[in-house]
Coordinates of C-alpha atoms in Angstrom, one line a residue:
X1 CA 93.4 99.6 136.5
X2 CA 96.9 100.3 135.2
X3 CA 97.3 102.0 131.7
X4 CA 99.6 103.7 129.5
X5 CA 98.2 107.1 128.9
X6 CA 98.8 110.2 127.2
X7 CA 97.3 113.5 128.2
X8 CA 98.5 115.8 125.3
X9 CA 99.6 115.6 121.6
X10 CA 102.9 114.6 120.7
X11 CA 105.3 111.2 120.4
X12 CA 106.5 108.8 123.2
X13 CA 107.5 111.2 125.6
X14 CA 104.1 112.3 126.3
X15 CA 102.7 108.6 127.6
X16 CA 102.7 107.8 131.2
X17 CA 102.2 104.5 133.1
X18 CA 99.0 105.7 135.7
X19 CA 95.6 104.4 137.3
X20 CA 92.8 105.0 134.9
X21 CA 89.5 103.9 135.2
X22 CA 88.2 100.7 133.8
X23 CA 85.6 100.8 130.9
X24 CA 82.4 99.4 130.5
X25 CA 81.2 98.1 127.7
X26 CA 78.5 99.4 126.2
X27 CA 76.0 98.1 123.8
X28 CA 77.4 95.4 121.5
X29 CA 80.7 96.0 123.1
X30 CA 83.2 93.4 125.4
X31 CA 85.2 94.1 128.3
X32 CA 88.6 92.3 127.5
X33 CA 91.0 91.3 130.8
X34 CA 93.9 92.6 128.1
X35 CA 96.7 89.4 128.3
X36 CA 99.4 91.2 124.8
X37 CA 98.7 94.3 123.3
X38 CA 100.6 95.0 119.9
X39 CA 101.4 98.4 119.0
X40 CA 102.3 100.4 116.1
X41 CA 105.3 102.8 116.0
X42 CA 103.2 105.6 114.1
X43 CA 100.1 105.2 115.5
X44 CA 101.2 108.7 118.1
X45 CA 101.1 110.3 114.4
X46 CA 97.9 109.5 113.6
X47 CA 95.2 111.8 113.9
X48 CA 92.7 108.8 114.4
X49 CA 94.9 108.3 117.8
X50 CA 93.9 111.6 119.4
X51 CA 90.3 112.3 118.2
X52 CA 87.0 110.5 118.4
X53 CA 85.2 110.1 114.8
X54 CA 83.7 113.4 114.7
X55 CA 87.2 114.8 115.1
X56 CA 86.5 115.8 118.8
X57 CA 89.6 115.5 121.4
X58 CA 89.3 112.4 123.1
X59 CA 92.6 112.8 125.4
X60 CA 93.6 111.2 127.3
X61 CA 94.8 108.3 125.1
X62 CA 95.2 104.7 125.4
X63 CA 97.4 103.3 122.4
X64 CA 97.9 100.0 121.2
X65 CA 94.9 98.7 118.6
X66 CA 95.8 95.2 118.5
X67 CA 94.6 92.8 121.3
X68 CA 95.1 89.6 122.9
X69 CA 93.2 88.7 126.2
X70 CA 89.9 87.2 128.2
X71 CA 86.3 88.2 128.4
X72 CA 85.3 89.7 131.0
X73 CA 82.0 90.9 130.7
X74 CA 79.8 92.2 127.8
X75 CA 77.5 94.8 127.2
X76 CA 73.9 94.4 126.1
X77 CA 73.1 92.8 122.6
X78 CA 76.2 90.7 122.9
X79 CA 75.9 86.9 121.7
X80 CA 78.6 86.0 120.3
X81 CA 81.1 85.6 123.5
X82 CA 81.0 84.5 126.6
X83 CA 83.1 85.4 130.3
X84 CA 86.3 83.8 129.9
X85 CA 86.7 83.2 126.3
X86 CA 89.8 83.7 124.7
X87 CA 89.9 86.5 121.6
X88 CA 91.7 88.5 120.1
X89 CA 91.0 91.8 117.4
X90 CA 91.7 95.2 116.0
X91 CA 90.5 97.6 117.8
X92 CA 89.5 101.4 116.4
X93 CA 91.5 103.5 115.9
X94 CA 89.7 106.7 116.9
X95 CA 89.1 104.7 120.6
X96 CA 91.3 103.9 123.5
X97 CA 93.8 101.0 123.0
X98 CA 95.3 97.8 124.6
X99 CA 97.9 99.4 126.4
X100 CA 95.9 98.8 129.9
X101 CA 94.7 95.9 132.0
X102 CA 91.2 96.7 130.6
X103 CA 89.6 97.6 127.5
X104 CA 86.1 97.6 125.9
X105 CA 85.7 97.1 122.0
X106 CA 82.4 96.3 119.8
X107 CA 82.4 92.1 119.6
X108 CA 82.4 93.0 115.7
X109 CA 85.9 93.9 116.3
X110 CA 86.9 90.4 117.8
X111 CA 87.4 86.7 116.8
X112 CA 88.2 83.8 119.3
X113 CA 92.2 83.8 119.2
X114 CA 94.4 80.8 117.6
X115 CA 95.3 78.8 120.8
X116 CA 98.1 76.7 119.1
X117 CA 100.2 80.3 120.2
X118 CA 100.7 82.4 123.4
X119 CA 98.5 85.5 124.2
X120 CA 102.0 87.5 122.8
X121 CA 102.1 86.0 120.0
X122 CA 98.2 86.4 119.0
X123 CA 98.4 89.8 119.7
X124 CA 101.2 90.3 116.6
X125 CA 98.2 89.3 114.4
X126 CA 95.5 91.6 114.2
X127 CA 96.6 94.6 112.2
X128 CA 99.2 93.4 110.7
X129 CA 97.8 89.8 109.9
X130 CA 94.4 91.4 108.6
X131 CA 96.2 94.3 106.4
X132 CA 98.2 91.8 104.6
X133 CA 94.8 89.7 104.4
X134 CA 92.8 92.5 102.9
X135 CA 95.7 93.9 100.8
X136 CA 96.0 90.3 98.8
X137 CA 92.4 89.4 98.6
X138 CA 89.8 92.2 99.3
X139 CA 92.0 94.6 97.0
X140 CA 93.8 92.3 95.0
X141 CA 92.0 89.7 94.3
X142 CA 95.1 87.3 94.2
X143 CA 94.8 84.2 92.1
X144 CA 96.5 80.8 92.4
X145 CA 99.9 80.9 90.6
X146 CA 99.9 84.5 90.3
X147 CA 103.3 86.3 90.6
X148 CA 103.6 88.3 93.7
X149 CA 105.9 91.1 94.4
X150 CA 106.1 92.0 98.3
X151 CA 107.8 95.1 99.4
X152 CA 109.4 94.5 102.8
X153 CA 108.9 91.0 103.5
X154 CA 110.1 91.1 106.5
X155 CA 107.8 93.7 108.2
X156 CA 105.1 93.3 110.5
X157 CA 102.6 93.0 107.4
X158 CA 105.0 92.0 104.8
X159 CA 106.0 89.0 106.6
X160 CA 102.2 87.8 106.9
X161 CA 101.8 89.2 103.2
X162 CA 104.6 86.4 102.0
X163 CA 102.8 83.7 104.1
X164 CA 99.0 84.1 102.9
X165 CA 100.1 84.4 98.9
X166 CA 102.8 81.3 99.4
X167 CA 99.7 79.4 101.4
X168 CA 97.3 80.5 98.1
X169 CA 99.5 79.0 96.1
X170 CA 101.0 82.2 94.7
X171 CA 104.7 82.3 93.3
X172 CA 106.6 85.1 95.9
X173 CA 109.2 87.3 95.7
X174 CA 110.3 89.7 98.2
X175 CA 112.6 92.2 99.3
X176 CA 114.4 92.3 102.3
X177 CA 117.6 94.0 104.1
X178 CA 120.7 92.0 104.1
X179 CA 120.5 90.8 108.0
X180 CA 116.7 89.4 107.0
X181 CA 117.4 87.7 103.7
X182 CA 117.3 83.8 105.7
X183 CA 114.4 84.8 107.4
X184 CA 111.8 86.1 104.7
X185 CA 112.9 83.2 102.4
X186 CA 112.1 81.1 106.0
X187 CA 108.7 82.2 105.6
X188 CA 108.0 80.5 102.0
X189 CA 109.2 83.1 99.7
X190 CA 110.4 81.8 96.3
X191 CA 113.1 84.4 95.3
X192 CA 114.1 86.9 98.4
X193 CA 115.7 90.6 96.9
X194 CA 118.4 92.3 98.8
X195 CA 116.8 95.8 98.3
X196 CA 120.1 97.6 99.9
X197 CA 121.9 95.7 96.0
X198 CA 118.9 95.9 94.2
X199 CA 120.7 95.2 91.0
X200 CA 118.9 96.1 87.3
X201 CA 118.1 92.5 86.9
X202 CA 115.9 92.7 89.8
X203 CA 114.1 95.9 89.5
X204 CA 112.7 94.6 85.8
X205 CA 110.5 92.1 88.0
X206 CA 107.5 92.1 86.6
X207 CA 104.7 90.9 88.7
X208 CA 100.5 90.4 88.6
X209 CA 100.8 91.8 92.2
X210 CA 102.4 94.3 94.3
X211 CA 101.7 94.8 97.4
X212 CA 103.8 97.9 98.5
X213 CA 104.5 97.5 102.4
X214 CA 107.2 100.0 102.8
X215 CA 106.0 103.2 101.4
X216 CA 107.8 106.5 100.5
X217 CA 110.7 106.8 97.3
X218 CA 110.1 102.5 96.9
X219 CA 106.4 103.2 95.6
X220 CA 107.5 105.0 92.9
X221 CA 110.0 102.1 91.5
X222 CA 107.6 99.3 92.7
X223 CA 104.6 100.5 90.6
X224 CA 107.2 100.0 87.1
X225 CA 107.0 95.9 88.4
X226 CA 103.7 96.2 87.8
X227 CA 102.8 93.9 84.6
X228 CA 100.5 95.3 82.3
X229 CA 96.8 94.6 83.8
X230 CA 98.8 94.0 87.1
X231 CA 97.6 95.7 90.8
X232 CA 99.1 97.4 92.8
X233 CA 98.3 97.9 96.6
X234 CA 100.2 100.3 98.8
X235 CA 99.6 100.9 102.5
X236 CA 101.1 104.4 103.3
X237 CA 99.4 106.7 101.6
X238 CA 97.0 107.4 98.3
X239 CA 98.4 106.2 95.1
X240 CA 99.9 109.2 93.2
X241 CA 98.0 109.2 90.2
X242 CA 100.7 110.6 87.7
X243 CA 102.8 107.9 88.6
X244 CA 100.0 105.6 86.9
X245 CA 99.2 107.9 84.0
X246 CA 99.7 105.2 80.7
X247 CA 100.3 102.3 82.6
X248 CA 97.1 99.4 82.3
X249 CA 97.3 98.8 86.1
X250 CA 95.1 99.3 88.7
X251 CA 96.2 100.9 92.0
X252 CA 94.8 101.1 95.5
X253 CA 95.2 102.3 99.2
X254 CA 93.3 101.4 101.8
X255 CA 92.9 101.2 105.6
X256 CA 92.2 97.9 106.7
X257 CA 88.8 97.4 108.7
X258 CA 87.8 94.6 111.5
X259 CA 86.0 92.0 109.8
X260 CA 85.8 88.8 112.7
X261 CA 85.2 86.6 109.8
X262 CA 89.0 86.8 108.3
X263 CA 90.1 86.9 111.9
X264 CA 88.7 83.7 112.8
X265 CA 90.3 82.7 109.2
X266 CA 93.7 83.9 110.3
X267 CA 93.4 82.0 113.8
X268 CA 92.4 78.8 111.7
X269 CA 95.7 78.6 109.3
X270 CA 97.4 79.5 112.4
X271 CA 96.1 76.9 114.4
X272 CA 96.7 74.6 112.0
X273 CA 100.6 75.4 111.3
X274 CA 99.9 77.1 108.0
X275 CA 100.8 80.6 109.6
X276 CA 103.4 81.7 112.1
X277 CA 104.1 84.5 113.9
X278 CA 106.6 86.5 114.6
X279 CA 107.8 88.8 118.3
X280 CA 110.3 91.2 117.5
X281 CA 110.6 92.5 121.1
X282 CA 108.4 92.5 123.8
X283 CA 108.5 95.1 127.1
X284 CA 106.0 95.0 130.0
X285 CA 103.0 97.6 130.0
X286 CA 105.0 99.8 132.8
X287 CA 107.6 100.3 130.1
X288 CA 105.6 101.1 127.5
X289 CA 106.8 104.7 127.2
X290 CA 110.4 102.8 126.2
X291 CA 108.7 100.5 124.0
X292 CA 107.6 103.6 121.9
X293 CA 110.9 105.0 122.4
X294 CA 113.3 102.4 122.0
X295 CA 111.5 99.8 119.7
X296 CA 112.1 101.3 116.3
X297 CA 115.5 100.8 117.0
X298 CA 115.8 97.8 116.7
X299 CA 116.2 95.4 113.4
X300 CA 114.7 92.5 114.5
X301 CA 111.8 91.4 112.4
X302 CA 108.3 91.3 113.5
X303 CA 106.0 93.1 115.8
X304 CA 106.6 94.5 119.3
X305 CA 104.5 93.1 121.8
X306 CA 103.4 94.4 125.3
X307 CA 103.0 92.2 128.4
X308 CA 100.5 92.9 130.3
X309 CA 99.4 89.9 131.9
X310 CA 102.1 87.7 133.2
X311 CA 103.2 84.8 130.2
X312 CA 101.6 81.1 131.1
X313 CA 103.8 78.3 131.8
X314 CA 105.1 76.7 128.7
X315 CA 107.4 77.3 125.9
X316 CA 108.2 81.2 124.8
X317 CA 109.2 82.5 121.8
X318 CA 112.5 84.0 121.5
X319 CA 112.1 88.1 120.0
X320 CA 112.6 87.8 116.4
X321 CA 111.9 84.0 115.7
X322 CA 108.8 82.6 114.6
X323 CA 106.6 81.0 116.7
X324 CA 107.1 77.2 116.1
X325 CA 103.2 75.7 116.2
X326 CA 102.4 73.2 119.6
X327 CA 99.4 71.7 120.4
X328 CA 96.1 74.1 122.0
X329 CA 95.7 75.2 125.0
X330 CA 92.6 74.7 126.9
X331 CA 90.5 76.6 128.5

């Protein structure tokens, strides 16, 4: 098969478009015909990329954790999928990725994908879908008419963050840069901040929750909208504790995990209009070195997809719209 591969440490120069072997899935794993694979700017930082859970070096690499494709085949003790169903899942971090034409993940990892949407735009959904997911109600625990504070709405996981708490009935704000403004407030937010003028006025929010999707000097200022007896969930790095010395909130970081139960949740609201995606960019597998390279660049929100599998027939999403539902495909 083709893959994108790397054979050493280091960033996007370091990934080459080569034959590689295709995997077989082992027990309680799937072989997936990969169709979109998402990727994740950092994920050449992280050590999880480059060694296997006991911190052994597993190069070469395979990136790209989020997946959209067929079943191929399945290992032993697998039930819950047949050849040629259509999923889509996060896939470990500390194992190869997407970026090939094959790749073999536990079936735990996987949910059937929301057909109402192209096999590019599923694969936007996994990570970023299931972090904003978990961040609102596995860590949160976000409550109907609760006020919500998302840090860049217009991210990959900020935009899904806006979505799920408008869709449980939360009141939403969210901040934004200038050229996104329209677009966050497109995806249901109540009152959209221009953080590049955040005035005074705006940083006394006070809000039940925050869910901090940008990371860096904003944490700081985002844990003082905490209400007292708020929470506050960031996704970059441990809460520094000082920062929440004499304040009554409670603050978290986490890593999200697979669950195929709040992916096959995801895929429902999907399927059913209630969330939309959106493709910031999308380049084909051979230039996924570029993708790496050149897709940080751009402003465009969303998540930057790669092609793997020629598109089906149909309509397309234009990069950095949001998918408009149409009617399932079938199989």
């Amino acid at each position: 098969m083709k893959a994108l591969r790397a054979h050493h440490r280091g960033g996007a120069e370091t990934l080459v478009y080569e034959d590689a072997p295709v995997p077989v899935p082992g027990i309680g794993e799937v072989l997936v015909k990969v169709h979109a694979a998402g990727i994740t700017f950092t994920e050449l930082g992280w050590d999880e990329t480059w060694r296997t859970a006991d911190g052994a070096d597993r190069t070469p690499i395979i990136p790209a954790h989020e997946v959209s494709g067929v079943v191929e085949d399945a290992g032993d003790g697998v039930s819950r999928f047949a050849r040629g169903d259509e999923v889509y899942g996060r896939i470990g971090f500390n194992r190869n990725g997407a970026a090939a034409e094959y790749v073999a993940t536990p079936a735990s990892d996987l949910a059937l994908r929301p057909l109402c949407v192209s096999h590019l735009e599923s694969a936007t959904l996994p990570l970023a879908a299931l972090t904003a997911w978990q961040a609102l109600f596995d860590h949160a625990h976000l409550q109907p008419h609760e006020h919500v504070l998302v840090l860049g709405g217009a991210g990959g996981v900020g935009s899904f963050a806006v979505q799920l708490a408008k869709h449980h009935r939360a009141h939403v704000t969210a901040t934004a840069g200038g050229g996104a403004l329209e677009f966050v407030s497109g995806l249901g937010a109540d009152v959209v901040v221009n953080y590049e003028t955040l005035t005074e006025a705006s940083a006394r929010i006070q809000a039940d929750v925050v869910i901090d999707a940008v990371g860096g000097p904003a944490t700081a200022e985002a844990i003082g909208m905490v209400r007292p007896g708020g929470r506050f969930v960031t996704l970059s790095q441990p809460v520094d504790q000082k920062l929440l010395a004499g304040r009554d909130i409670t603050g978290s970081f986490f890593v999200v995990e697979a669950n195929p139960d709040e992916l096959a949740g995801i895929a429902g609201l999907v399927d059913r209009g209630d969330l939309r995606t959106t493709v910031a960019q999308v380049f084909a597998l051979a230039d996924g070195r570029a993708a790496f390279q050149d897709g940080p660049k751009s402003r465009r929100p969303g998540k930057t997809v790669l092609q793997v599998l020629p598109a089906r027939k149909g309509p397309t999403t234009t990069p950095g719209q949001i998918a408009p539902p149409r009617e399932g495909e079938q199989k």
